Coordinates of C-alpha atoms and ligand atoms in Angstrom, one line a residue:
M1 CA 14.9 0.3 -8.7
V2 CA 11.5 -0.1 -10.5
V3 CA 8.9 -0.2 -7.7
L4 CA 5.3 -1.2 -8.2
V5 CA 3.1 0.5 -5.7
T6 CA -0.4 -0.9 -5.4
G7 CA -2.8 1.7 -3.9
G8 CA -0.3 4.3 -4.9
A9 CA -2.9 7.0 -5.4
G10 CA -4.2 6.6 -1.8
Y11 CA -3.3 8.5 1.4
I12 CA -0.1 6.6 2.5
G13 CA 0.7 5.3 -1.0
S14 CA 0.8 8.7 -2.6
H15 CA 3.2 10.1 0.1
T16 CA 5.4 7.0 -0.4
V17 CA 5.5 7.5 -4.2
V18 CA 6.8 11.0 -3.6
E19 CA 9.6 9.7 -1.4
L20 CA 10.5 7.0 -3.9
L21 CA 10.6 9.4 -6.8
N22 CA 12.7 11.9 -4.8
A23 CA 15.1 9.1 -4.0
G24 CA 15.6 8.3 -7.7
H25 CA 13.4 5.2 -8.0
E26 CA 11.1 4.5 -10.9
V27 CA 7.5 4.1 -9.8
L28 CA 4.6 2.3 -11.3
I29 CA 1.3 2.9 -9.5
V30 CA -1.5 0.3 -9.7
D31 CA -4.7 1.7 -8.2
D32 CA -8.3 0.9 -9.1
L33 CA -9.3 4.4 -7.8
S34 CA -12.1 2.9 -5.7
N35 CA -11.0 5.2 -2.8
A36 CA -8.6 7.6 -4.5
K37 CA -8.6 10.2 -7.2
A38 CA -6.8 10.2 -10.6
E39 CA -5.6 13.8 -10.1
V40 CA -3.3 12.5 -7.3
V41 CA -0.9 11.4 -10.0
D42 CA -0.8 15.0 -11.4
R43 CA -0.1 16.3 -7.9
I44 CA 2.7 13.8 -7.4
E45 CA 4.2 15.1 -10.6
T46 CA 3.8 18.8 -9.4
I47 CA 5.6 18.0 -6.2
T48 CA 8.4 15.8 -7.6
G49 CA 8.8 17.0 -11.2
K50 CA 8.5 13.4 -12.2
R51 CA 5.4 11.6 -13.5
P52 CA 5.0 8.0 -12.1
R53 CA 3.6 5.5 -14.5
F54 CA 0.0 4.8 -13.7
C55 CA -2.3 1.9 -14.4
Q56 CA -5.9 1.9 -13.3
A57 CA -6.5 -1.7 -12.3
D58 CA -7.6 -4.0 -9.5
C59 CA -4.6 -5.9 -8.3
A60 CA -6.8 -9.0 -7.7
D61 CA -7.2 -9.0 -11.5
K62 CA -4.5 -11.6 -12.4
T63 CA -4.6 -11.1 -16.1
A64 CA -4.1 -7.3 -15.7
M65 CA -1.2 -7.9 -13.3
E66 CA 0.4 -10.3 -15.6
Q67 CA 0.2 -7.8 -18.4
I68 CA 1.8 -5.1 -16.2
F69 CA 4.7 -7.4 -15.1
A70 CA 5.2 -8.6 -18.7
A71 CA 5.5 -4.9 -19.9
N72 CA 7.7 -3.7 -17.0
Q73 CA 10.8 -5.1 -15.2
V74 CA 9.5 -4.8 -11.6
D75 CA 12.2 -5.1 -8.9
A76 CA 10.0 -4.7 -5.8
V77 CA 6.3 -4.3 -4.8
I78 CA 4.9 -2.2 -2.0
H79 CA 1.4 -3.4 -1.4
F80 CA -1.0 -0.8 0.0
A81 CA -4.1 -1.6 -1.9
A82 CA -6.8 -2.8 0.5
L83 CA -10.2 -2.0 1.9
K84 CA -9.5 -0.3 5.3
A85 CA -12.6 0.8 7.1
V86 CA -12.7 -1.1 10.4
G87 CA -16.4 -0.5 11.0
E88 CA -17.4 -1.3 7.5
S89 CA -15.4 -4.6 7.7
V90 CA -17.6 -5.7 10.6
K91 CA -20.7 -5.3 8.4
K92 CA -19.2 -6.7 5.2
P93 CA -16.7 -9.3 6.3
L94 CA -16.8 -11.3 3.1
S95 CA -16.0 -8.4 0.9
Y96 CA -13.0 -7.5 3.1
Y97 CA -11.6 -11.1 3.2
R98 CA -12.2 -11.5 -0.5
N99 CA -10.7 -8.2 -1.6
N100 CA -7.7 -8.0 0.8
L101 CA -6.7 -11.6 0.6
D102 CA -7.3 -12.0 -3.1
S103 CA -5.2 -8.9 -4.0
A104 CA -2.3 -9.9 -1.8
M105 CA -2.3 -13.5 -3.1
T106 CA -2.7 -12.6 -6.7
M107 CA 0.2 -10.2 -6.4
L108 CA 2.4 -12.9 -4.8
E109 CA 1.4 -15.4 -7.6
V110 CA 2.3 -12.9 -10.3
M111 CA 5.5 -11.9 -8.6
E112 CA 6.5 -15.6 -8.5
E113 CA 5.7 -16.0 -12.1
F114 CA 8.0 -13.1 -13.1
G115 CA 10.7 -13.7 -10.5
C116 CA 10.2 -10.6 -8.4
K117 CA 11.3 -11.3 -4.8
K118 CA 10.9 -8.1 -2.7
F119 CA 7.6 -7.4 -1.1
V120 CA 6.8 -4.6 1.4
F121 CA 3.4 -5.1 3.1
S122 CA 1.2 -2.4 4.6
S123 CA 0.3 -4.0 7.9
S124 CA -1.1 -2.4 11.0
A125 CA -0.7 -2.2 14.8
T126 CA -4.2 -3.8 14.9
V127 CA -2.4 -7.2 14.6
Y128 CA -1.3 -6.9 18.3
G129 CA -5.0 -7.4 19.1
P130 CA -6.7 -6.6 22.4
N131 CA -4.5 -8.7 24.7
N132 CA -0.9 -7.5 24.5
P133 CA 0.5 -5.0 26.9
Y134 CA 1.9 -1.7 25.3
P135 CA 4.3 -0.6 24.1
Y136 CA 3.8 -3.2 21.4
K137 CA 6.9 -5.1 20.4
E138 CA 7.3 -7.1 17.2
E139 CA 8.2 -10.3 18.9
M140 CA 4.8 -10.4 20.8
K141 CA 3.2 -13.7 20.0
A142 CA -0.5 -13.0 20.4
I143 CA -1.1 -11.9 16.9
E144 CA -4.8 -11.5 16.4
S145 CA -7.3 -8.7 15.8
S146 CA -10.8 -7.4 16.7
S147 CA -12.2 -6.8 13.2
P148 CA -12.4 -8.5 9.9
Y149 CA -10.2 -5.7 8.5
G150 CA -7.6 -6.4 11.1
W151 CA -7.8 -10.2 10.6
T152 CA -7.0 -9.7 6.9
K153 CA -3.7 -8.0 8.0
V154 CA -3.0 -11.0 10.4
M155 CA -3.8 -13.5 7.7
I156 CA -1.7 -11.8 5.0
E157 CA 1.2 -11.6 7.5
R158 CA 0.8 -15.4 8.0
I159 CA 0.6 -16.0 4.3
L160 CA 3.8 -14.0 3.7
T161 CA 5.6 -15.8 6.6
D162 CA 4.6 -19.3 5.1
Y163 CA 5.6 -18.1 1.7
C164 CA 9.0 -17.0 2.9
T165 CA 9.5 -20.4 4.5
A166 CA 8.8 -22.1 1.2
H167 CA 10.9 -19.6 -0.8
P168 CA 14.0 -18.8 1.2
D169 CA 15.2 -16.3 -1.5
F170 CA 12.0 -14.2 -1.0
C171 CA 11.9 -11.1 1.2
A172 CA 8.7 -9.8 2.9
I173 CA 8.8 -6.8 5.2
L174 CA 5.6 -6.4 7.3
L175 CA 5.3 -2.8 8.3
R176 CA 3.0 -2.4 11.2
Y177 CA 1.7 1.2 11.2
F178 CA 0.4 3.0 14.2
N179 CA -1.8 6.1 13.5
P180 CA -0.7 8.1 10.5
I181 CA -2.0 11.6 10.3
G182 CA -0.9 14.9 8.7
A183 CA -0.2 15.7 5.1
H184 CA 2.4 16.7 2.5
E185 CA 3.7 20.2 3.2
S186 CA 2.6 21.3 -0.3
G187 CA -1.0 20.8 0.8
L188 CA -1.5 18.8 -2.4
L189 CA -1.7 15.3 -0.8
G190 CA -3.5 14.2 2.3
D191 CA -6.2 12.1 3.8
D192 CA -9.4 12.8 2.0
P193 CA -11.7 9.8 2.4
N194 CA -15.0 9.5 0.5
G195 CA -18.1 10.3 2.7
I196 CA -18.0 11.0 6.4
P197 CA -14.5 10.2 7.8
N198 CA -14.1 7.3 10.3
N199 CA -10.6 8.4 11.4
L200 CA -10.0 11.2 13.8
M201 CA -7.8 13.6 11.9
P202 CA -9.8 13.8 8.7
Y203 CA -12.9 14.2 10.8
I204 CA -11.2 17.1 12.7
G205 CA -10.2 18.6 9.3
R206 CA -13.8 18.7 8.2
V207 CA -15.0 20.2 11.4
A208 CA -12.3 22.9 11.2
A209 CA -13.4 23.6 7.6
G210 CA -17.0 24.0 8.8
K211 CA -18.2 21.0 6.7
L212 CA -19.1 19.0 9.8
E213 CA -20.7 20.7 12.8
K214 CA -18.6 19.2 15.7
L215 CA -16.3 16.4 16.7
T216 CA -17.6 13.7 18.9
I217 CA -14.9 12.3 21.1
F218 CA -15.6 8.6 21.6
G219 CA -15.5 8.1 25.3
G220 CA -14.2 10.2 28.2
D221 CA -14.2 7.6 30.9
Y222 CA -11.2 5.4 29.9
D223 CA -8.6 4.5 32.4
T224 CA -6.1 7.1 30.8
P225 CA -4.8 10.4 32.3
D226 CA -7.6 12.5 30.8
G227 CA -10.2 9.7 30.2
T228 CA -9.8 9.7 26.4
C229 CA -8.1 7.1 24.3
Q230 CA -4.3 7.3 23.6
R231 CA -2.7 6.5 20.3
D232 CA 0.7 6.7 18.6
Y233 CA 0.1 9.3 15.9
L234 CA 2.9 9.7 13.4
H235 CA 3.3 12.0 10.4
V236 CA 2.5 10.4 7.1
V237 CA 5.7 11.7 5.6
D238 CA 7.7 9.9 8.3
L239 CA 5.7 6.8 7.5
A240 CA 6.4 7.2 3.8
V241 CA 10.2 7.6 4.5
G242 CA 9.9 4.3 6.5
H243 CA 8.8 2.5 3.3
L244 CA 11.8 3.9 1.4
K245 CA 14.1 2.6 4.2
A246 CA 12.3 -0.7 4.3
L247 CA 12.9 -1.1 0.5
E248 CA 16.6 -0.3 0.9
F249 CA 16.8 -2.9 3.7
A250 CA 14.9 -5.5 1.6
A251 CA 17.4 -5.2 -1.2
G252 CA 20.0 -7.0 1.0
F253 CA 17.6 -9.3 3.0
T254 CA 15.8 -12.5 2.5
G255 CA 13.1 -13.9 4.8
V256 CA 10.3 -12.2 6.7
E257 CA 10.6 -9.3 9.1
A258 CA 7.9 -7.4 11.0
I259 CA 8.7 -3.8 11.9
N260 CA 6.7 -1.2 13.8
L261 CA 6.4 2.2 12.4
G262 CA 5.4 4.6 15.2
T263 CA 6.9 7.4 17.3
G264 CA 7.1 5.3 20.4
S265 CA 4.8 7.4 22.5
G266 CA 1.1 8.0 22.8
I267 CA -1.1 11.1 23.1
S268 CA -4.8 11.3 23.9
V269 CA -7.7 12.4 21.7
L270 CA -8.1 15.5 23.8
E271 CA -4.4 16.3 23.6
L272 CA -4.5 16.0 19.8
V273 CA -7.6 18.3 19.7
T274 CA -5.8 20.8 21.9
A275 CA -2.6 20.6 19.8
F276 CA -4.7 21.1 16.6
E277 CA -6.3 24.2 18.1
K278 CA -3.0 25.6 19.2
A279 CA -1.1 24.9 15.9
N280 CA -3.8 26.4 13.8
S281 CA -5.0 29.2 16.2
M282 CA -8.6 28.1 16.2
K283 CA -11.3 26.5 18.4
L284 CA -12.7 23.2 17.5
P285 CA -16.3 22.4 18.6
Y286 CA -16.4 19.0 20.3
V287 CA -18.5 16.9 22.7
I288 CA -17.6 13.9 24.6
G289 CA -19.9 11.0 23.5
P290 CA -20.1 7.3 24.2
R291 CA -17.3 4.9 23.6
R292 CA -17.0 3.4 20.1
D293 CA -17.2 -0.4 19.9
G294 CA -13.9 -2.1 19.5
D295 CA -11.7 0.8 20.5
L296 CA -8.8 0.0 22.9
P297 CA -8.1 2.5 25.6
A298 CA -4.4 3.0 24.7
F299 CA -1.5 1.6 22.7
W300 CA 1.7 2.8 21.2
A301 CA 4.8 1.3 19.5
D302 CA 8.1 0.2 20.8
A303 CA 9.9 1.8 17.8
S304 CA 13.4 0.6 18.5
K305 CA 13.5 -2.2 15.9
A306 CA 12.9 0.3 13.1
K307 CA 15.8 2.4 14.3
E308 CA 18.1 -0.6 14.6
L309 CA 17.3 -2.3 11.3
L310 CA 16.2 0.5 9.1
G311 CA 17.9 3.5 10.7
W312 CA 14.5 5.1 10.7
E313 CA 12.8 7.2 13.4
A314 CA 9.9 9.6 13.3
T315 CA 11.1 13.2 13.1
H316 CA 7.9 15.3 12.8
T317 CA 6.2 16.8 15.8
V318 CA 2.5 16.7 16.7
E319 CA 2.4 20.4 15.8
D320 CA 3.8 19.5 12.3
M321 CA 1.1 16.9 12.0
C322 CA -1.7 19.3 13.0
R323 CA -0.5 22.2 10.9
S324 CA 0.0 20.1 7.7
A325 CA -3.4 18.3 8.2
W326 CA -5.2 21.7 8.3
N327 CA -3.1 23.1 5.4
F328 CA -4.4 20.2 3.3
A329 CA -8.0 20.2 4.7
K330 CA -8.5 23.9 4.0
K331 CA -7.2 23.6 0.5
S332 CA -9.4 20.6 -0.3
S333 CA -12.5 22.1 1.2
Ligands
UFG1 N1 -12.0 9.1 17.5 C1 -12.9 10.0 18.1 N2 -13.8 10.6 17.3 C2 -13.9 10.4 15.9 C3 -12.9 9.5 15.4 C4 -12.0 8.9 16.2 O1 -12.9 10.3 19.3 O2 -14.7 10.9 15.2 C5 -11.0 8.5 18.4 C6 -11.1 7.0 18.5 O3 -12.1 6.6 19.5 C7 -9.7 6.6 18.8 C8 -8.9 7.7 18.2 O4 -9.7 8.8 17.9 O5 -9.5 6.7 20.2 C9 -8.2 7.3 16.9 O6 -9.2 6.8 16.1 P1 -9.0 6.5 14.5 O7 -10.3 5.9 14.0 O8 -8.4 7.6 13.8 O9 -7.9 5.3 14.6 P2 -7.9 3.9 15.3 O10 -6.8 3.9 16.3 O11 -9.2 3.5 15.7 O12 -7.5 3.0 14.0 C10 -6.3 3.0 13.4 C11 -6.4 2.7 12.0 C12 -6.8 1.3 11.7 C13 -6.0 0.3 12.6 C14 -6.0 0.8 14.0 C15 -5.2 -0.1 14.9 O13 -7.3 3.6 11.4 O14 -6.6 1.0 10.4 O15 -5.5 2.1 14.1 O16 -3.9 0.0 14.5 F1 -6.5 -0.9 12.5

């Protein structure tokens, strides 16, 4: 299959491209490199022995997308490209709505023009919003969010659902990710955000590398066993394999299907810090600080639908996640 991967030079995208190439698919990456580096394409080639096609473009640029579809027989699209910083989205809602909605809709319009009918969407557990009990199940109805970033995921899920109603031969798989962490075992690919990281694991990596002084744990007084927030952390390679499975499922499916990709259990920030220290034989300086606005105390996935429909389940341990994250962070520091 020829798979167009938007945002394919990014953290989850690049790991997914590796799995696609290893499974024998042809890959065309479209990435504007606004939050990724061109050398990722070389690294993917080093890992897989195959060079994906690469086009530096914004997928909201309709003319550029039409040129790409005209020059390539694209069988399916995996759409990662998006702005993704929750806090920034609160400060710049218009740019998040404009960018994320435009790129998804442009991609759909161009797919329609060229008869491409398989779409795998990078959604998020954030669509379960603040009011659902966990573990989160796909059939939960209160789909909402607490940030403009999260609302773009809710809205694109809605757009895809309506599009599938209007086009019964189209297939949209909405993959709702929990908290991906870790890195490729080669140490060549990982989560390396520009500037000071917002997410926990890249922050921990920079503290471990001595680039940041200490970790601040946001809140120690939550109603959880140790007072810190609990999340469903999953290895990014497991998440990437989930995309491959979703693509295989999509090949024989029409309609819309939301699927959680998580391990099905939660661990706390403190537990993750302790696991990182143990896996990498080091001490991490940290302090407990105030809560971060918008954080939920705890949530994790009901991961049974992914197992039933895709035959997918997470296989990596928290130790694997911590070891690979540090292997990447120390090489990139
Ligand atoms: N945390 C800290 N210190 C930090 C960074 C994070 O204590 O420096 C804590 C947070 O308070 C939270 C946990 O670590 O309890 C995880 O935080 P992340 O920022 O890594 O992840 P979130 O759960 O906040 O957000 C993730 C994705 C979002 C997605 C959201 C809901 O990054 O894209 O899950 O699914 F919207």
